[in-house]
CSV table of C-alpha atoms and ligand atoms in Angstrom, one decimal:
chain,number,residue,atom,x,y,z
J,1,MET,CA,-4.4,-78.9,-115.8
J,2,TYR,CA,-7.6,-77.2,-117.0
J,3,ASP,CA,-9.8,-79.8,-118.7
J,4,PRO,CA,-12.4,-78.3,-121.1
J,5,LEU,CA,-14.6,-81.4,-120.9
J,6,LEU,CA,-14.8,-81.1,-117.1
J,7,ASP,CA,-14.2,-77.6,-116.0
J,8,SER,CA,-16.5,-74.5,-116.1
J,9,HIS,CA,-13.8,-72.0,-117.0
J,10,PRO,CA,-10.1,-72.1,-117.8
J,11,GLY,CA,-8.9,-70.2,-114.7
J,12,GLU,CA,-8.4,-66.5,-113.9
J,13,GLY,CA,-5.1,-64.8,-114.5
J,14,GLU,CA,-3.2,-68.1,-114.9
J,15,ARG,CA,0.5,-67.7,-115.9
J,16,TYR,CA,1.8,-69.0,-119.2
J,17,PRO,CA,2.8,-72.7,-119.1
J,18,ASN,CA,6.5,-73.3,-118.7
J,19,SER,CA,7.1,-73.3,-122.4
J,20,TYR,CA,10.1,-72.5,-124.5
J,21,TRP,CA,8.0,-69.6,-126.0
J,22,ALA,CA,7.3,-68.1,-122.6
J,23,SER,CA,11.0,-68.2,-121.9
J,24,THR,CA,11.7,-66.0,-124.9
J,25,ILE,CA,9.6,-63.0,-123.9
J,26,ALA,CA,10.9,-60.4,-121.6
J,27,ASP,CA,8.0,-60.4,-119.1
J,28,SER,CA,6.5,-63.8,-119.0
J,29,ASN,CA,3.7,-62.5,-116.8
J,30,GLN,CA,2.0,-59.9,-119.0
J,31,ALA,CA,-0.9,-59.4,-116.5
J,32,GLN,CA,0.2,-55.9,-115.6
J,33,GLN,CA,0.1,-54.7,-119.2
J,34,VAL,CA,-3.6,-55.3,-119.8
J,35,PRO,CA,-6.3,-54.5,-117.2
J,36,THR,CA,-8.8,-56.8,-115.6
J,37,LEU,CA,-12.4,-55.9,-115.9
J,38,ASP,CA,-13.6,-54.6,-112.5
J,39,ARG,CA,-17.0,-53.1,-113.3
J,40,ASP,CA,-20.2,-53.6,-115.4
J,41,LEU,CA,-19.8,-52.7,-119.0
J,42,ASP,CA,-22.2,-52.2,-122.0
J,43,THR,CA,-20.8,-52.7,-125.4
J,44,ASP,CA,-21.8,-53.4,-129.0
J,45,VAL,CA,-19.6,-56.4,-129.5
J,46,VAL,CA,-17.8,-58.6,-127.0
J,47,ILE,CA,-15.3,-61.2,-128.0
J,48,ILE,CA,-14.5,-64.1,-125.6
J,49,GLY,CA,-11.0,-65.5,-126.0
J,50,GLY,CA,-7.6,-63.7,-126.5
J,51,GLY,CA,-6.0,-66.0,-129.0
J,52,TYR,CA,-5.4,-65.4,-132.7
J,53,THR,CA,-9.1,-65.8,-133.7
J,54,GLY,CA,-10.4,-63.3,-131.1
J,55,LEU,CA,-7.6,-60.8,-131.7
J,56,SER,CA,-7.9,-61.0,-135.5
J,57,CYS,CA,-11.7,-60.5,-135.2
J,58,ALA,CA,-11.2,-57.5,-133.0
J,59,ILE,CA,-8.5,-56.0,-135.4
J,60,HIS,CA,-10.8,-56.4,-138.4
J,61,LEU,CA,-13.9,-55.0,-136.6
J,62,ALA,CA,-11.9,-51.9,-135.8
J,63,ARG,CA,-10.0,-51.6,-139.0
J,64,ASN,CA,-12.8,-52.4,-141.5
J,65,TYR,CA,-15.9,-51.4,-139.7
J,66,GLY,CA,-14.9,-48.9,-137.1
J,67,ILE,CA,-16.3,-51.1,-134.3
J,68,LYS,CA,-14.1,-51.0,-131.2
J,69,ALA,CA,-15.0,-54.3,-129.6
J,70,THR,CA,-14.3,-55.5,-126.0
J,71,LEU,CA,-12.2,-58.6,-125.7
J,72,LEU,CA,-12.3,-60.8,-122.6
J,73,GLU,CA,-9.5,-63.3,-121.9
J,74,ALA,CA,-9.7,-65.6,-118.9
J,75,ASN,CA,-5.9,-65.7,-118.4
J,76,GLN,CA,-3.4,-63.8,-120.5
J,77,ILE,CA,-3.3,-63.0,-124.2
J,78,GLY,CA,-2.1,-66.1,-126.0
J,79,TRP,CA,-2.5,-68.3,-123.0
J,80,GLY,CA,-4.4,-71.0,-125.0
J,81,CYS,CA,-3.2,-72.7,-128.2
J,82,SER,CA,-2.0,-69.4,-129.7
J,83,GLY,CA,0.9,-69.1,-127.3
J,84,ARG,CA,1.7,-72.9,-127.1
J,85,ASN,CA,1.7,-74.1,-130.7
J,86,ALA,CA,4.6,-75.3,-132.8
J,87,GLY,CA,4.7,-72.1,-134.9
J,88,PHE,CA,4.1,-73.8,-138.3
J,89,VAL,CA,2.6,-71.3,-140.7
J,90,LEU,CA,0.9,-73.4,-143.4
J,91,HIS,CA,-1.7,-73.1,-146.1
J,92,SER,CA,-4.1,-75.5,-144.4
J,93,SER,CA,-6.6,-76.0,-141.7
J,94,GLY,CA,-8.4,-79.0,-140.2
J,95,ARG,CA,-7.4,-82.5,-141.2
J,96,ARG,CA,-8.9,-82.7,-144.7
J,97,SER,CA,-6.9,-82.3,-147.9
J,98,ILE,CA,-8.1,-80.0,-150.6
J,99,ALA,CA,-8.4,-83.1,-152.9
J,100,SER,CA,-10.9,-84.7,-150.6
J,101,MET,CA,-12.9,-81.5,-150.3
J,102,ALA,CA,-12.9,-81.2,-154.1
J,103,ASN,CA,-14.3,-84.8,-154.2
J,104,GLN,CA,-17.1,-83.9,-151.8
J,105,TRP,CA,-18.0,-80.3,-152.8
J,106,GLY,CA,-16.5,-79.9,-156.3
J,107,GLU,CA,-13.5,-78.1,-157.7
J,108,GLU,CA,-14.9,-74.6,-157.4
J,109,VAL,CA,-15.7,-74.8,-153.7
J,110,ALA,CA,-12.3,-76.4,-153.0
J,111,ALA,CA,-10.6,-73.6,-154.9
J,112,THR,CA,-12.4,-71.0,-152.8
J,113,ILE,CA,-11.4,-72.8,-149.6
J,114,TYR,CA,-7.8,-73.0,-150.7
J,115,GLN,CA,-7.9,-69.3,-151.5
J,116,GLU,CA,-9.2,-68.6,-148.0
J,117,MET,CA,-6.3,-70.6,-146.6
J,118,ARG,CA,-3.8,-68.7,-148.7
J,119,GLN,CA,-5.4,-65.4,-147.5
J,120,GLY,CA,-4.8,-66.6,-143.9
J,121,VAL,CA,-1.1,-66.9,-144.5
J,122,ALA,CA,-1.0,-63.6,-146.3
J,123,LEU,CA,-2.8,-62.0,-143.4
J,124,VAL,CA,-0.2,-63.4,-140.9
J,125,GLU,CA,2.5,-62.0,-143.2
J,126,GLU,CA,0.8,-58.7,-143.4
J,127,PHE,CA,0.5,-58.4,-139.6
J,128,ILE,CA,4.1,-59.3,-139.2
J,129,ALA,CA,5.1,-56.7,-141.7
J,130,GLN,CA,3.4,-54.1,-139.4
J,131,GLY,CA,6.3,-54.6,-137.0
J,132,ILE,CA,5.8,-57.9,-135.2
J,133,ASP,CA,9.2,-59.4,-134.3
J,134,CYS,CA,8.5,-63.1,-134.0
J,135,ASP,CA,11.6,-64.9,-135.1
J,136,VAL,CA,10.5,-65.9,-138.6
J,137,GLN,CA,12.5,-68.7,-140.2
J,138,SER,CA,13.2,-69.6,-143.8
J,139,LYS,CA,10.5,-70.8,-146.1
J,140,GLY,CA,9.9,-74.5,-146.7
J,141,TYR,CA,7.6,-77.2,-145.3
J,142,ILE,CA,8.8,-80.8,-145.6
J,143,LYS,CA,6.4,-83.6,-145.4
J,144,ILE,CA,8.2,-86.9,-144.7
J,145,ALA,CA,6.9,-90.3,-145.6
J,146,HIS,CA,7.0,-92.8,-142.7
J,147,SER,CA,6.9,-95.8,-145.1
J,148,THR,CA,7.6,-96.6,-148.7
J,149,ARG,CA,3.9,-96.8,-149.4
J,150,GLN,CA,3.4,-93.3,-148.0
J,151,PHE,CA,6.3,-92.0,-150.1
J,152,LYS,CA,4.5,-93.2,-153.3
J,153,GLN,CA,1.3,-91.5,-152.1
J,154,LEU,CA,3.2,-88.3,-151.3
J,155,GLN,CA,4.5,-88.3,-154.9
J,156,GLN,CA,1.0,-88.6,-156.3
J,157,LEU,CA,-0.2,-85.9,-153.9
J,158,ALA,CA,2.6,-83.6,-155.1
J,159,ASN,CA,1.5,-84.1,-158.8
J,160,VAL,CA,-2.2,-83.3,-158.0
J,161,GLN,CA,-1.4,-80.3,-155.8
J,162,GLN,CA,1.1,-78.9,-158.3
J,163,SER,CA,-1.5,-79.0,-161.1
J,164,HIS,CA,-4.0,-77.3,-158.8
J,165,SER,CA,-1.8,-74.6,-157.3
J,166,GLY,CA,0.7,-74.1,-160.1
J,167,THR,CA,3.5,-73.8,-157.5
J,168,PRO,CA,6.3,-76.4,-157.7
J,169,ILE,CA,6.6,-79.1,-155.0
J,170,ASP,CA,9.9,-80.9,-154.7
J,171,VAL,CA,10.0,-84.7,-154.4
J,172,LEU,CA,13.0,-85.8,-152.3
J,173,THR,CA,14.3,-89.3,-152.1
J,174,ARG,CA,15.6,-90.5,-148.7
J,175,GLU,CA,19.1,-89.8,-149.9
J,176,GLN,CA,18.3,-86.3,-151.1
J,177,LEU,CA,16.5,-85.5,-147.8
J,178,HIS,CA,19.5,-86.8,-145.8
J,179,ARG,CA,22.0,-84.9,-148.0
J,180,ASP,CA,20.3,-81.5,-148.3
J,181,TYR,CA,18.0,-81.1,-145.3
J,182,MET,CA,18.5,-83.6,-142.4
J,183,ALA,CA,19.3,-87.3,-141.9
J,184,ASP,CA,16.0,-88.5,-140.5
J,185,HIS,CA,16.3,-92.3,-140.2
J,186,ASN,CA,12.5,-92.7,-140.0
J,187,ALA,CA,11.9,-91.0,-143.3
J,188,TYR,CA,11.5,-93.0,-146.5
J,189,GLY,CA,11.4,-89.9,-148.7
J,190,ALA,CA,9.6,-86.6,-148.6
J,191,ILE,CA,8.0,-83.8,-150.5
J,192,ARG,CA,8.9,-80.2,-149.9
J,193,TYR,CA,6.5,-77.2,-150.3
J,194,GLN,CA,8.3,-73.9,-150.8
J,195,ASP,CA,5.8,-71.9,-148.8
J,196,GLY,CA,5.5,-72.8,-145.1
J,197,PHE,CA,7.6,-71.4,-142.3
J,198,GLY,CA,8.3,-71.4,-138.6
J,199,LEU,CA,7.9,-68.5,-136.2
J,200,ASN,CA,7.6,-67.8,-132.4
J,201,PRO,CA,3.8,-68.2,-131.9
J,202,LEU,CA,3.6,-66.4,-128.5
J,203,LYS,CA,5.5,-63.3,-129.9
J,204,LEU,CA,3.0,-63.4,-132.8
J,205,ALA,CA,0.0,-63.4,-130.4
J,206,LEU,CA,1.5,-60.6,-128.4
J,207,GLY,CA,2.1,-58.7,-131.6
J,208,TYR,CA,-1.6,-59.1,-132.5
J,209,LYS,CA,-2.4,-57.7,-129.1
J,210,GLU,CA,-0.4,-54.6,-129.8
J,211,LEU,CA,-2.1,-54.1,-133.2
J,212,ALA,CA,-5.5,-54.5,-131.5
J,213,MET,CA,-4.7,-52.1,-128.7
J,214,ASN,CA,-3.4,-49.5,-131.2
J,215,LEU,CA,-6.7,-49.7,-133.0
J,216,GLY,CA,-8.7,-48.9,-129.8
J,217,VAL,CA,-9.8,-52.4,-129.0
J,218,LYS,CA,-10.6,-52.7,-125.2
J,219,LEU,CA,-8.8,-55.8,-123.9
J,220,TYR,CA,-9.3,-57.3,-120.5
J,221,GLN,CA,-7.2,-60.2,-119.2
J,222,SER,CA,-7.7,-62.3,-116.1
J,223,THR,CA,-11.4,-61.9,-116.9
J,224,PRO,CA,-13.1,-65.3,-117.5
J,225,VAL,CA,-16.7,-65.4,-118.6
J,226,LEU,CA,-18.2,-67.6,-115.8
J,227,SER,CA,-21.7,-67.9,-117.2
J,228,TRP,CA,-24.4,-66.4,-119.4
J,229,LEU,CA,-27.1,-64.5,-117.6
J,230,ASP,CA,-30.7,-64.1,-118.9
J,231,LYS,CA,-30.9,-61.6,-121.8
J,232,HIS,CA,-32.0,-58.1,-121.0
J,233,GLY,CA,-33.5,-55.8,-123.6
J,234,GLY,CA,-32.6,-58.2,-126.3
J,235,LYS,CA,-28.9,-58.0,-125.3
J,236,GLN,CA,-26.6,-60.9,-124.2
J,237,ARG,CA,-25.3,-60.6,-120.6
J,238,LEU,CA,-22.1,-62.3,-119.5
J,239,LEU,CA,-21.0,-62.8,-115.9
J,240,THR,CA,-17.3,-62.2,-115.1
J,241,PRO,CA,-15.8,-62.3,-111.6
J,242,LYS,CA,-16.0,-58.5,-111.1
J,243,GLY,CA,-18.6,-57.3,-113.5
J,244,ILE,CA,-21.4,-58.1,-115.9
J,245,VAL,CA,-20.9,-57.4,-119.6
J,246,THR,CA,-23.9,-56.5,-121.7
J,247,ALA,CA,-23.6,-56.7,-125.5
J,248,LYS,CA,-25.6,-56.7,-128.6
J,249,LYS,CA,-23.3,-59.4,-130.1
J,250,VAL,CA,-21.0,-62.0,-128.7
J,251,VAL,CA,-18.2,-63.7,-130.6
J,252,ILE,CA,-17.0,-67.0,-129.1
J,253,ALA,CA,-13.3,-67.5,-129.9
J,254,THR,CA,-12.4,-70.1,-127.3
J,255,ASN,CA,-11.6,-73.0,-129.7
J,256,GLY,CA,-10.1,-76.0,-127.8
J,257,TYR,CA,-10.3,-74.1,-124.5
J,258,THR,CA,-14.1,-73.8,-124.6
J,259,PRO,CA,-15.3,-74.8,-121.2
J,260,LYS,CA,-17.9,-77.5,-120.4
J,261,ASN,CA,-21.5,-76.5,-121.4
J,262,PHE,CA,-20.3,-73.0,-122.3
J,263,SER,CA,-23.0,-72.1,-124.8
J,264,PRO,CA,-25.8,-74.2,-126.3
J,265,VAL,CA,-24.6,-73.0,-129.8
J,266,ILE,CA,-21.5,-75.1,-129.5
J,267,THR,CA,-22.1,-77.6,-126.8
J,268,SER,CA,-21.1,-81.2,-127.8
J,269,ARG,CA,-19.8,-79.9,-131.1
J,270,THR,CA,-16.0,-80.0,-130.4
J,271,LEU,CA,-13.5,-82.4,-129.0
J,272,PRO,CA,-10.5,-80.9,-127.2
J,273,VAL,CA,-7.4,-83.1,-127.7
J,274,LEU,CA,-4.0,-82.6,-126.1
J,275,SER,CA,-1.0,-82.1,-128.3
J,276,GLN,CA,2.3,-82.3,-126.6
J,277,ILE,CA,5.6,-80.5,-127.4
J,278,ILE,CA,9.2,-81.0,-126.1
J,279,VAL,CA,12.1,-78.6,-126.7
J,280,THR,CA,15.6,-80.1,-126.3
J,281,ASN,CA,19.0,-78.6,-125.3
J,282,PRO,CA,20.6,-76.6,-128.1
J,283,LEU,CA,22.5,-78.9,-130.5
J,284,ASN,CA,26.2,-78.3,-130.6
J,285,PRO,CA,28.1,-78.1,-133.9
J,286,GLU,CA,29.1,-81.8,-133.7
J,287,GLN,CA,25.5,-82.9,-133.1
J,288,LEU,CA,24.3,-80.8,-136.0
J,289,GLN,CA,26.9,-82.4,-138.2
J,290,GLN,CA,25.9,-86.0,-137.0
J,291,ALA,CA,22.3,-85.3,-138.0
J,292,ASN,CA,23.4,-83.3,-141.0
J,293,TRP,CA,20.8,-80.9,-139.8
J,294,LEU,CA,21.1,-78.1,-142.4
J,295,THR,CA,17.5,-76.8,-142.5
J,296,ASP,CA,15.2,-74.7,-140.3
J,297,ASN,CA,12.2,-75.7,-142.5
J,298,VAL,CA,9.2,-77.0,-140.6
J,299,VAL,CA,8.7,-80.8,-140.8
J,300,MET,CA,5.7,-83.1,-140.4
J,301,ASP,CA,5.2,-86.8,-141.1
J,302,THR,CA,2.5,-88.8,-142.8
J,303,ARG,CA,1.4,-90.9,-139.8
J,304,ALA,CA,-2.3,-90.9,-138.7
J,305,LEU,CA,-0.9,-89.9,-135.3
J,306,LYS,CA,1.5,-87.3,-136.6
J,307,TYR,CA,4.9,-86.2,-135.3
J,308,TYR,CA,6.2,-82.7,-136.2
J,309,TYR,CA,9.5,-81.0,-135.6
J,310,ARG,CA,11.7,-78.0,-136.4
J,311,LYS,CA,15.1,-76.6,-135.5
J,312,LEU,CA,14.7,-73.4,-133.6
J,313,PRO,CA,16.9,-70.3,-134.1
J,314,ASP,CA,19.1,-71.3,-131.1
J,315,ASN,CA,19.6,-74.9,-132.5
J,316,ARG,CA,17.2,-76.5,-130.1
J,317,VAL,CA,14.8,-79.1,-131.6
J,318,LEU,CA,11.1,-78.7,-131.1
J,319,PHE,CA,9.4,-82.0,-131.4
J,320,GLY,CA,5.6,-82.6,-131.0
J,321,GLY,CA,2.9,-85.3,-131.2
J,322,ARG,CA,-0.1,-86.5,-129.4
J,323,GLY,CA,-0.3,-86.0,-125.6
J,324,ALA,CA,-2.4,-87.5,-122.8
J,325,ILE,CA,-6.2,-87.9,-123.1
J,326,SER,CA,-7.3,-86.1,-120.0
J,327,GLY,CA,-6.1,-82.8,-118.4
J,328,LYS,CA,-5.3,-84.8,-115.2
J,329,GLN,CA,-2.7,-86.8,-117.1
J,330,ALA,CA,-1.3,-83.9,-119.1
J,331,SER,CA,1.9,-83.3,-117.1
J,332,ASN,CA,2.7,-87.0,-116.7
J,333,PRO,CA,6.4,-87.2,-117.9
J,334,TYR,CA,5.6,-90.3,-119.9
J,335,TYR,CA,4.2,-88.3,-122.8
J,336,ALA,CA,7.3,-86.0,-123.1
J,337,LEU,CA,9.6,-89.0,-122.8
J,338,ARG,CA,7.7,-90.9,-125.5
J,339,LEU,CA,8.4,-87.9,-127.9
J,340,LEU,CA,12.1,-87.9,-126.9
J,341,LYS,CA,12.3,-91.6,-127.8
J,342,VAL,CA,10.8,-91.1,-131.2
J,343,LEU,CA,13.1,-88.1,-131.8
J,344,LYS,CA,16.1,-90.2,-130.9
J,345,SER,CA,15.0,-93.0,-133.2
J,346,SER,CA,14.9,-90.4,-136.1
J,347,PHE,CA,18.4,-89.2,-135.3
J,348,PRO,CA,20.1,-92.2,-133.7
J,349,ASN,CA,23.7,-90.8,-133.9
J,350,ILE,CA,22.8,-87.4,-132.5
J,351,GLY,CA,24.3,-88.0,-129.0
J,352,GLU,CA,23.0,-86.4,-125.8
J,353,LEU,CA,19.5,-84.9,-125.9
J,354,THR,CA,17.7,-83.6,-122.9
J,355,ILE,CA,14.2,-82.2,-122.5
J,356,ASP,CA,14.6,-78.5,-121.5
J,357,TYR,CA,10.9,-77.6,-121.9
J,358,ALA,CA,7.8,-79.7,-122.2
J,359,TRP,CA,4.2,-78.5,-122.3
J,360,SER,CA,0.9,-79.4,-124.0
J,361,GLY,CA,-2.2,-77.6,-125.3
J,362,TRP,CA,-5.8,-78.4,-126.3
J,363,ILE,CA,-6.4,-78.5,-130.0
J,364,CYS,CA,-10.0,-78.4,-131.2
J,365,MET,CA,-11.2,-81.4,-133.2
J,366,THR,CA,-14.5,-81.4,-135.0
J,367,LEU,CA,-16.7,-84.3,-136.2
J,368,ASP,CA,-16.1,-83.5,-139.9
J,369,ASP,CA,-12.4,-82.5,-139.5
J,370,ILE,CA,-12.8,-78.9,-140.6
J,371,PRO,CA,-13.2,-75.6,-138.8
J,372,HIS,CA,-16.6,-73.7,-138.9
J,373,ILE,CA,-17.9,-70.3,-138.5
J,374,GLY,CA,-21.5,-70.2,-137.2
J,375,HIS,CA,-24.1,-68.3,-135.3
J,376,ASP,CA,-27.4,-68.7,-133.4
J,377,SER,CA,-30.8,-68.1,-135.0
J,378,ASN,CA,-30.9,-64.4,-133.9
J,379,GLN,CA,-27.4,-63.7,-135.2
J,380,SER,CA,-26.4,-62.4,-131.8
J,381,ILE,CA,-23.9,-65.2,-130.9
J,382,HIS,CA,-21.2,-66.0,-133.4
J,383,TYR,CA,-18.4,-68.5,-133.2
J,384,GLY,CA,-15.3,-69.5,-135.2
J,385,MET,CA,-13.3,-72.6,-134.2
J,386,GLY,CA,-12.3,-76.2,-134.9
J,387,TYR,CA,-8.9,-75.9,-136.6
J,388,CYS,CA,-8.0,-79.5,-135.6
J,389,GLY,CA,-4.4,-78.6,-134.7
J,390,SER,CA,-3.8,-76.5,-137.8
J,391,GLY,CA,-5.1,-73.0,-137.2
J,392,LEU,CA,-2.2,-70.7,-136.7
J,393,ALA,CA,-2.7,-69.0,-140.1
J,394,PHE,CA,-6.3,-69.8,-140.8
J,395,SER,CA,-7.5,-68.4,-137.5
J,396,ALA,CA,-6.4,-64.9,-138.8
J,397,GLN,CA,-8.7,-65.4,-141.8
J,398,VAL,CA,-11.5,-66.8,-139.6
J,399,GLY,CA,-11.2,-63.7,-137.4
J,400,LYS,CA,-11.6,-61.5,-140.4
J,401,ARG,CA,-14.6,-63.4,-141.7
J,402,LEU,CA,-16.2,-63.3,-138.2
J,403,ALA,CA,-15.8,-59.6,-138.3
J,404,ASP,CA,-17.5,-59.5,-141.7
J,405,GLN,CA,-20.4,-61.7,-140.4
J,406,VAL,CA,-20.9,-59.8,-137.2
J,407,SER,CA,-21.1,-56.5,-139.1
J,408,GLY,CA,-23.7,-57.9,-141.5
J,409,GLY,CA,-21.3,-58.3,-144.4
J,410,THR,CA,-21.3,-61.3,-146.8
J,411,ILE,CA,-18.8,-64.1,-146.4
J,412,PRO,CA,-17.8,-66.7,-149.0
J,413,ASN,CA,-20.3,-69.5,-149.6
J,414,ILE,CA,-18.2,-72.4,-148.5
J,415,PRO,CA,-19.2,-75.2,-146.0
J,416,LEU,CA,-16.7,-74.0,-143.5
J,417,TYR,CA,-18.6,-70.7,-143.2
J,418,GLN,CA,-22.1,-71.6,-144.1
J,419,SER,CA,-22.7,-74.9,-142.1
J,420,GLU,CA,-22.7,-75.1,-138.4
J,421,LEU,CA,-20.4,-77.3,-136.4
J,422,PRO,CA,-21.9,-80.8,-136.5
J,423,ARG,CA,-22.8,-82.3,-133.1
J,424,PHE,CA,-20.9,-85.4,-131.9
J,425,PRO,CA,-23.2,-88.4,-131.6
J,426,LEU,CA,-23.0,-89.9,-128.1
J,427,ALA,CA,-21.1,-86.7,-127.0
J,428,PRO,CA,-20.4,-87.9,-123.4
J,429,LEU,CA,-18.4,-90.8,-124.9
J,430,ARG,CA,-16.1,-88.5,-127.0
J,431,ARG,CA,-13.0,-89.5,-125.1
J,432,VAL,CA,-13.8,-93.2,-125.5
J,433,GLY,CA,-13.9,-92.5,-129.3
J,434,GLN,CA,-10.6,-90.7,-129.1
J,435,TRP,CA,-9.0,-93.6,-127.3
J,436,CYS,CA,-10.3,-96.0,-130.0
J,437,TYR,CA,-9.0,-93.7,-132.7
J,438,PHE,CA,-5.5,-93.7,-131.1
J,439,GLN,CA,-5.5,-97.5,-131.1
J,440,TYR,CA,-6.6,-97.5,-134.7
J,441,GLY,CA,-4.0,-94.9,-135.6
J,442,LYS,CA,-1.2,-97.0,-134.0
J,443,TYR,CA,-2.2,-100.0,-136.0
J,444,VAL,CA,-2.5,-98.0,-139.3
J,445,ASP,CA,0.8,-96.3,-138.7
J,446,ARG,CA,2.6,-99.6,-138.2
J,447,PHE,CA,1.2,-101.4,-141.3
J,448,ASN,CA,0.6,-98.5,-143.7
H,501,FAD,C1,0.7,-78.1,-129.0
H,501,FAD,C2,0.1,-77.4,-130.2
H,501,FAD,C3,0.8,-77.3,-131.4
H,501,FAD,C4,0.1,-76.6,-132.4
H,501,FAD,N1,0.9,-76.4,-133.6
H,501,FAD,C5,0.4,-75.7,-134.6
H,501,FAD,C6,1.2,-75.3,-135.7
H,501,FAD,O1,2.4,-75.5,-135.7
H,501,FAD,N2,0.5,-74.7,-136.7
H,501,FAD,C7,-0.8,-74.4,-136.8
H,501,FAD,O2,-1.3,-74.0,-137.8
H,501,FAD,N3,-1.5,-74.7,-135.7
H,501,FAD,C8,-1.0,-75.3,-134.6
H,501,FAD,N4,-1.8,-75.6,-133.5
H,501,FAD,C9,-3.2,-75.1,-133.4
H,501,FAD,C10,-3.2,-73.5,-133.3
H,501,FAD,O3,-2.4,-73.2,-132.2
H,501,FAD,C11,-4.7,-73.1,-133.0
H,501,FAD,O4,-5.5,-73.5,-134.1
H,501,FAD,C12,-4.8,-71.6,-132.8
H,501,FAD,O5,-3.9,-71.1,-131.9
H,501,FAD,C13,-6.3,-71.3,-132.3
H,501,FAD,O6,-6.3,-70.0,-131.9
H,501,FAD,P1,-7.7,-69.5,-131.2
H,501,FAD,O7,-7.5,-68.1,-130.9
H,501,FAD,O8,-8.9,-70.0,-131.9
H,501,FAD,O9,-7.7,-70.3,-129.8
H,501,FAD,P2,-6.8,-70.2,-128.5
H,501,FAD,O10,-5.5,-69.6,-128.8
H,501,FAD,O11,-6.8,-71.5,-127.8
H,501,FAD,O12,-7.5,-69.1,-127.6
H,501,FAD,C14,-8.7,-69.4,-126.9
H,501,FAD,C15,-8.6,-68.5,-125.6
H,501,FAD,O13,-9.9,-68.5,-125.0
H,501,FAD,C16,-9.8,-68.3,-123.6
H,501,FAD,N5,-11.0,-68.7,-123.0
H,501,FAD,C17,-11.6,-69.9,-122.9
H,501,FAD,N6,-12.7,-69.9,-122.2
H,501,FAD,C18,-12.8,-68.6,-121.7
H,501,FAD,C19,-13.8,-67.9,-120.9
H,501,FAD,N7,-14.8,-68.6,-120.4
H,501,FAD,N8,-13.6,-66.6,-120.7
H,501,FAD,C20,-12.6,-65.9,-121.3
H,501,FAD,N9,-11.7,-66.5,-122.0
H,501,FAD,C21,-11.8,-67.8,-122.2
H,501,FAD,C22,-8.6,-69.2,-123.3
H,501,FAD,O14,-8.0,-68.8,-122.1
H,501,FAD,C23,-7.7,-69.0,-124.5
H,501,FAD,O15,-6.7,-68.1,-124.3
H,501,FAD,C24,-1.2,-76.2,-132.4
H,501,FAD,C25,-1.9,-76.4,-131.2
H,501,FAD,C26,-1.3,-77.0,-130.1
H,501,FAD,C27,-2.0,-77.1,-128.8
């Protein structure tokens, strides 16, 4: 599997992974529908990466500024995280809570960040309302405590968040959770937000693609940027397999799939980490009853090394957690089987469960656990990335803000948008650091 810390590009026209999502779209090889770039091209703005960030940026450039950008995707639209994720639409991004951001930057900044996150969700809903059929499920996000101590903390968190947002958050004892939602035996209680939901992420990405094409965005698939050539006449020049793209401005929207040494603006500033997903056989009525699985709300736990799950529209269970450390190990069945084991421990009476689909994808970690928008000193190269595994909704807002920035507009004065991605110290040892964090996480999750 492509490994962003080792490889110089993510492939050329690769098919989607064998995911459940790919099985739900009529033509799982979309290559025919979008052309490949086969000549040189001169354009105002070129966007690299055909996921939510790049597509949202292209949509907003066209819609709000009349700029018809060119978008280059190495493989297919939604081939990266955007077509592989768990489909949780949440008011969040990165790994930091609003409370910890308020402690560091003050209440006003934290409130603006929260507002941006809410706008991300609103944007996703607005795009969907334009006719994207992506199997939206009912509203509700359940955060389950994996220990009694964490349940106490969740209750405190609910109090703080309720007073900040003014929206009610339910506190559920283990018994209430089992009775009204699902009988997860690893849960010691939970809180439930009324505003998160699940959807089909690949259908969403392909819906963004349609919106972008209808606005006149020029999309090219199977067109990896192989390298940056010397600038000419003050313009950036990008080498692709069959043509050179010359542009006044470049937007890098490659997130966890950013290749090794891609651009000095972001080199050594992100850590790609594999997240793994399995999807089981559809549960039969007896199994649903055994687990008392009444909800299709999205679920995540409180572990440092988180597990997340949801019941899909056809009663399969999607279950996710951390994957391998290197691309070479990504398809080792050990990681999928480990998830199945945890899933079975949550629902011990559920009976026969098989893995029908298993795949993984590179999430994009940052040193300070938050995403960033940034640019080079000439404002000719811009980037937006680093969602730390929680960017489905926020990437829509980052795309919008990137469009504002590229067009010379103003964007809110918050650290996510006004400070560049911090560089990892001892960057060549990032994976050693990741391994150490996994060991620490296992320890914390057992005793906390
Ligand atoms: C397993 C998994 C589960 C997740 N679950 C959730 C979830 O439930 N909710 C949530 O909020 N977030 C989730 N995320 C994170 C979320 O999917 C991402 O934050 C989001 O999709 C990022 O979108 P993006 O457009 O920035 O990047 P991507 O969708 O990764 O797009 C980057 C694109 O850049 C392309 N590219 C890279 N290099 C080049 C090049 N040289 N030339 C041309 N193209 C290039 C890649 O091919 C890729 O398609 C999950 C991620 C994973 C992996």
